[in-house]
C-alpha cells in the first residue's frame, strides 16, 4: 500500500492564482481530512469528509473548497490564493466502521509546502 | 473549545537519557494521540490512548484522565529519536463525528 499520497510536494503561487492540492489513499478509509500547519502553531482542520459525497467544514475553511466523489480521492481547491494561505498542507485518512466507537487514528500524507507571493 | 498545551517546547538531551514530554488539555476527551513529525515533515501516529499506559519499543505513553494530563517517555534515547512530538486530543463534533485538536509540538534533539 502507498498509504496517503499528496501532490505536489512544493508549489509557489502568485496572489490571485488558483490551484488544487491532490490527495489519494489506497487503504479504503472512509474518513479523510485536510489540515494546515503554520510555524509555531498546531495543525488546524480545514475540511473533512466522512465518506464519498459527504464533506464538512473544519476550523479554518475560508478560501478553500473540497470534493469527495470517490473514497480514494479528496482534492483541496484554493481559489484566489492569498499570502495568508502560505502554509504546509497535510491530508490524512482514518477508518471508522459505522456504528462502532470512533477510532480516529489518522494516517498522514507527506505534506505540500505552499508559498503565495 | 479544547486547548492542548505541551511542555517543554524544545528539549535537547544526550544520547541514552530518559526523555519525558508532557501534554495537558482543558476539557473532556474521548482519546489522546501522540504523533511524531520527522525532520523531513512526515507525520506518523505513535499512540492512541484513552486510559492507562501503552508501550511500544522504547516509547511509553501514559494518561491521567482525572488530571487531564498525558506524558510521552522515551527510554535510552537515540539521535534517530530527534523529531517534533505532537499531542492531539479527540473530542466530538456534530453528528457523532470527532475532531482532533493539536498541540504545537515539542522539538526533541538528541546529541550523540
Short mmCIF file of C-alpha atoms in Angstrom, two decimals:
data_model
loop_
_atom_site.label_atom_id
_atom_site.label_comp_id
_atom_site.label_asym_id
_atom_site.label_seq_id
_atom_site.Cartn_x
_atom_site.Cartn_y
_atom_site.Cartn_z
CA UNK A 1 0.00 0.00 0.00
CA UNK A 2 1.19 3.51 -0.82
CA UNK A 3 -0.86 4.87 2.11
CA UNK A 4 -1.74 8.56 1.77
CA UNK A 5 -0.11 10.37 -1.13
CA UNK A 6 -0.10 14.09 -1.86
CA UNK A 7 0.94 16.12 -4.88
CA UNK A 8 2.68 18.43 -5.44
CA UNK A 9 5.36 18.46 -2.73
CA UNK A 10 6.12 22.15 -3.24
CA UNK A 11 4.37 24.97 -5.06
CA UNK A 12 4.75 28.73 -5.37
CA UNK A 13 1.67 30.71 -6.37
CA UNK A 14 1.10 34.35 -7.15
CA UNK A 15 -1.66 36.23 -5.35
CA UNK A 16 -4.99 35.58 -7.03
CA UNK A 17 -3.97 32.33 -8.72
CA UNK A 18 -5.83 29.12 -8.02
CA UNK A 19 -4.69 25.53 -7.65
CA UNK A 20 -5.76 22.09 -6.49
CA UNK A 21 -3.83 20.07 -3.95
CA UNK A 22 -4.25 16.39 -4.68
CA UNK A 23 -4.71 13.69 -2.03
CA UNK A 24 -5.25 9.98 -2.52
CA UNK A 25 -5.37 6.98 -0.18
CA UNK A 26 -5.44 3.29 -1.04
CA UNK A 27 -6.46 1.94 2.38
CA UNK A 28 -10.22 2.14 1.77
CA UNK A 29 -10.54 4.61 4.64
CA UNK A 30 -13.93 6.30 4.89
CA UNK A 31 -12.74 9.46 6.70
CA UNK A 32 -10.39 11.97 5.08
CA UNK A 33 -9.10 15.32 6.35
CA UNK A 34 -7.21 18.40 5.23
CA UNK A 35 -5.04 20.29 7.71
CA UNK A 36 -2.75 23.26 7.50
CA UNK A 37 0.33 23.68 9.66
CA UNK A 38 1.68 27.17 10.25
CA UNK A 39 5.01 27.84 12.03
CA UNK A 40 4.67 27.62 15.81
CA UNK A 41 1.02 26.56 15.58
CA UNK A 42 -0.76 23.26 15.92
CA UNK A 43 -2.36 21.68 12.87
CA UNK A 44 -5.72 23.22 12.03
CA UNK A 45 -8.55 21.31 10.35
CA UNK A 46 -9.69 22.89 7.07
CA UNK A 47 -12.26 20.39 5.79
CA UNK A 48 -13.10 16.77 6.38
CA UNK A 49 -15.15 14.04 4.77
CA UNK A 50 -16.83 11.01 6.33
CA UNK A 51 -17.41 9.26 3.02
CA UNK A 52 -17.84 9.74 -0.70
CA UNK A 53 -20.18 12.62 -1.41
CA UNK A 54 -20.09 13.99 2.16
CA UNK A 55 -17.88 16.89 3.22
CA UNK A 56 -17.97 19.40 6.05
CA UNK A 57 -16.09 22.46 7.24
CA UNK A 58 -13.42 22.35 9.89
CA UNK A 59 -11.96 25.23 11.88
CA UNK A 60 -10.43 27.27 9.04
CA UNK A 61 -12.39 26.63 5.80
CA UNK A 62 -12.43 30.15 4.33
CA UNK A 63 -10.69 30.37 0.97
CA UNK A 64 -10.82 26.62 0.34
CA UNK A 65 -13.15 24.09 -1.21
CA UNK A 66 -13.17 20.31 -1.31
CA UNK A 67 -14.93 17.48 -3.09
CA UNK A 68 -15.12 13.75 -2.43
CA UNK A 69 -16.54 11.98 -5.47
CA UNK A 70 -14.83 8.67 -4.63
CA UNK A 71 -13.48 7.01 -1.48
CA UNK A 72 -9.89 7.31 -2.69
CA UNK A 73 -9.55 10.98 -3.63
CA UNK A 74 -10.04 14.17 -1.63
CA UNK A 75 -8.70 17.22 -3.51
CA UNK A 76 -8.40 20.64 -1.86
CA UNK A 77 -9.05 23.65 -4.07
CA UNK A 78 -7.62 27.11 -3.39
CA UNK A 79 -9.38 29.91 -5.23
CA UNK A 80 -7.81 33.39 -5.35
CA UNK A 81 -4.67 32.48 -3.39
CA UNK A 82 -3.64 34.93 -0.66
CA UNK A 83 -0.37 35.27 1.29
CA UNK A 84 -2.26 34.10 4.41
CA UNK A 85 -2.59 30.70 2.73
CA UNK A 86 1.18 30.17 2.77
CA UNK A 87 1.48 27.03 4.86
CA UNK A 88 2.21 23.31 4.83
CA UNK A 89 -0.88 21.29 3.97
CA UNK A 90 -1.42 17.75 5.19
CA UNK A 91 -4.02 15.28 4.04
CA UNK A 92 -4.93 12.44 6.39
CA UNK A 93 -7.31 9.50 6.48
CA UNK A 94 -8.79 7.15 9.06
CA UNK A 95 -11.14 4.18 9.17
CA UNK A 96 -14.22 4.44 11.38
CA UNK A 97 -16.61 1.49 10.95
CA UNK A 98 -20.24 2.65 11.07
CA UNK A 99 -21.92 2.00 14.38
CA UNK A 100 -18.68 1.37 16.26
CA UNK A 101 -16.72 3.65 18.61
CA UNK A 102 -14.68 6.19 16.70
CA UNK A 103 -11.10 5.12 16.08
CA UNK A 104 -9.74 8.32 14.68
CA UNK A 105 -6.15 7.06 14.39
CA UNK A 106 -5.14 9.10 11.40
CA UNK A 107 -2.63 8.33 8.67
CA UNK A 108 -0.93 11.37 7.19
CA UNK A 109 0.41 12.18 3.77
CA UNK A 110 3.88 13.73 3.32
CA UNK A 111 2.56 17.28 3.02
CA UNK A 112 2.54 20.04 0.41
CA UNK A 113 4.52 23.20 1.10
CA UNK A 114 2.70 26.14 -0.50
CA UNK A 115 4.03 29.68 -0.75
CA UNK A 116 1.85 32.53 -2.01
CA UNK A 117 3.75 35.62 -3.11
CA UNK B 1 -13.01 24.79 22.93
CA UNK B 2 -10.29 22.39 23.97
CA UNK B 3 -6.82 23.76 24.48
CA UNK B 4 -3.82 21.49 24.29
CA UNK B 5 -0.60 22.58 25.96
CA UNK B 6 2.71 20.81 25.58
CA UNK B 7 5.90 21.20 27.55
CA UNK B 8 8.69 21.74 27.03
CA UNK B 9 8.60 23.44 23.63
CA UNK B 10 12.20 22.45 22.97
CA UNK B 11 14.29 19.74 24.57
CA UNK B 12 17.93 18.86 23.95
CA UNK B 13 19.43 15.79 25.62
CA UNK B 14 22.40 13.47 25.41
CA UNK B 15 22.10 10.06 23.81
CA UNK B 16 20.95 7.50 26.35
CA UNK B 17 18.97 9.92 28.53
CA UNK B 18 15.39 9.26 29.66
CA UNK B 19 13.05 11.73 27.99
CA UNK B 20 9.67 12.99 29.21
CA UNK B 21 7.31 15.20 27.19
CA UNK B 22 4.12 16.46 28.79
CA UNK B 23 0.67 17.28 27.44
CA UNK B 24 -2.26 18.92 29.26
CA UNK B 25 -5.74 19.56 27.93
CA UNK B 26 -8.68 21.56 29.20
CA UNK B 27 -11.93 19.62 28.59
CA UNK B 28 -13.11 16.03 28.42
CA UNK B 29 -11.86 13.93 25.54
CA UNK B 30 -12.51 10.52 24.04
CA UNK B 31 -8.86 9.75 23.26
CA UNK B 32 -5.41 11.29 23.22
CA UNK B 33 -2.89 10.83 20.43
CA UNK B 34 0.86 11.14 20.28
CA UNK B 35 2.37 11.76 16.86
CA UNK B 36 5.90 12.12 15.59
CA UNK B 37 6.86 14.61 12.88
CA UNK B 38 10.16 13.79 11.23
CA UNK B 39 12.65 16.48 10.19
CA UNK B 40 11.51 15.91 6.60
CA UNK B 41 7.96 16.82 7.62
CA UNK B 42 6.14 13.48 7.57
CA UNK B 43 3.74 12.77 10.46
CA UNK B 44 3.33 9.33 12.00
CA UNK B 45 0.88 8.24 14.67
CA UNK B 46 2.69 6.72 17.68
CA UNK B 47 -0.08 6.07 20.20
CA UNK B 48 -3.78 6.49 20.71
CA UNK B 49 -4.94 6.01 24.30
CA UNK B 50 -7.97 6.74 26.42
CA UNK B 51 -6.74 5.37 29.76
CA UNK B 52 -3.71 3.91 31.49
CA UNK B 53 -0.50 3.25 29.65
CA UNK B 54 0.80 1.93 26.34
CA UNK B 55 4.29 0.80 25.39
CA UNK B 56 5.91 0.34 22.00
CA UNK B 57 9.60 -0.45 22.00
CA UNK B 58 11.40 2.34 23.86
CA UNK B 59 8.34 4.60 23.84
CA UNK B 60 5.81 4.71 26.66
CA UNK B 61 2.67 6.85 26.78
CA UNK B 62 0.56 7.41 29.89
CA UNK B 63 -2.65 9.30 30.50
CA UNK B 64 -4.37 10.51 33.67
CA UNK B 65 -7.97 11.32 32.77
CA UNK B 66 -8.78 12.94 36.11
CA UNK B 67 -5.83 15.32 35.87
CA UNK B 68 -6.26 15.83 32.10
CA UNK B 69 -2.60 15.07 31.54
CA UNK B 70 -0.51 12.73 29.43
CA UNK B 71 3.20 12.01 29.21
CA UNK B 72 5.34 10.51 26.49
CA UNK B 73 8.54 8.86 27.67
CA UNK B 74 11.49 7.70 25.63
CA UNK B 75 13.96 5.34 27.27
CA UNK B 76 17.61 5.04 26.13
CA UNK B 77 17.17 7.95 23.72
CA UNK B 78 18.98 7.86 20.39
CA UNK B 79 19.76 10.55 17.79
CA UNK B 80 17.17 8.98 15.46
CA UNK B 81 14.52 9.96 18.05
CA UNK B 82 15.16 13.61 17.13
CA UNK B 83 11.83 14.90 15.85
CA UNK B 84 8.85 17.03 16.81
CA UNK B 85 6.42 15.18 19.06
CA UNK B 86 2.82 16.32 18.83
CA UNK B 87 -0.01 15.70 21.28
CA UNK B 88 -3.58 15.76 19.97
CA UNK B 89 -6.94 15.12 21.62
CA UNK B 90 -10.16 13.70 20.12
CA UNK B 91 -13.42 15.35 21.03
CA UNK B 92 -16.88 15.37 19.49
CA UNK B 93 -18.10 17.34 16.52
CA UNK B 94 -21.67 17.34 15.39
CA UNK B 95 -23.45 14.22 14.15
CA UNK B 96 -21.24 11.75 16.01
CA UNK B 97 -18.06 12.79 14.26
CA UNK B 98 -14.92 13.73 16.10
CA UNK B 99 -12.10 16.12 15.52
CA UNK B 100 -8.53 16.37 16.70
CA UNK B 101 -7.15 19.44 18.44
CA UNK B 102 -3.39 19.58 18.19
CA UNK B 103 -0.70 20.95 20.46
CA UNK B 104 2.11 22.99 18.99
CA UNK B 105 4.66 20.20 19.44
CA UNK B 106 7.86 19.56 21.36
CA UNK B 107 11.07 19.68 19.33
CA UNK B 108 13.42 16.98 20.65
CA UNK B 109 17.10 16.90 19.73
CA UNK B 110 19.28 14.01 20.90
CA UNK B 111 23.02 14.68 20.75
CA UNK B 112 25.33 11.71 20.16
#
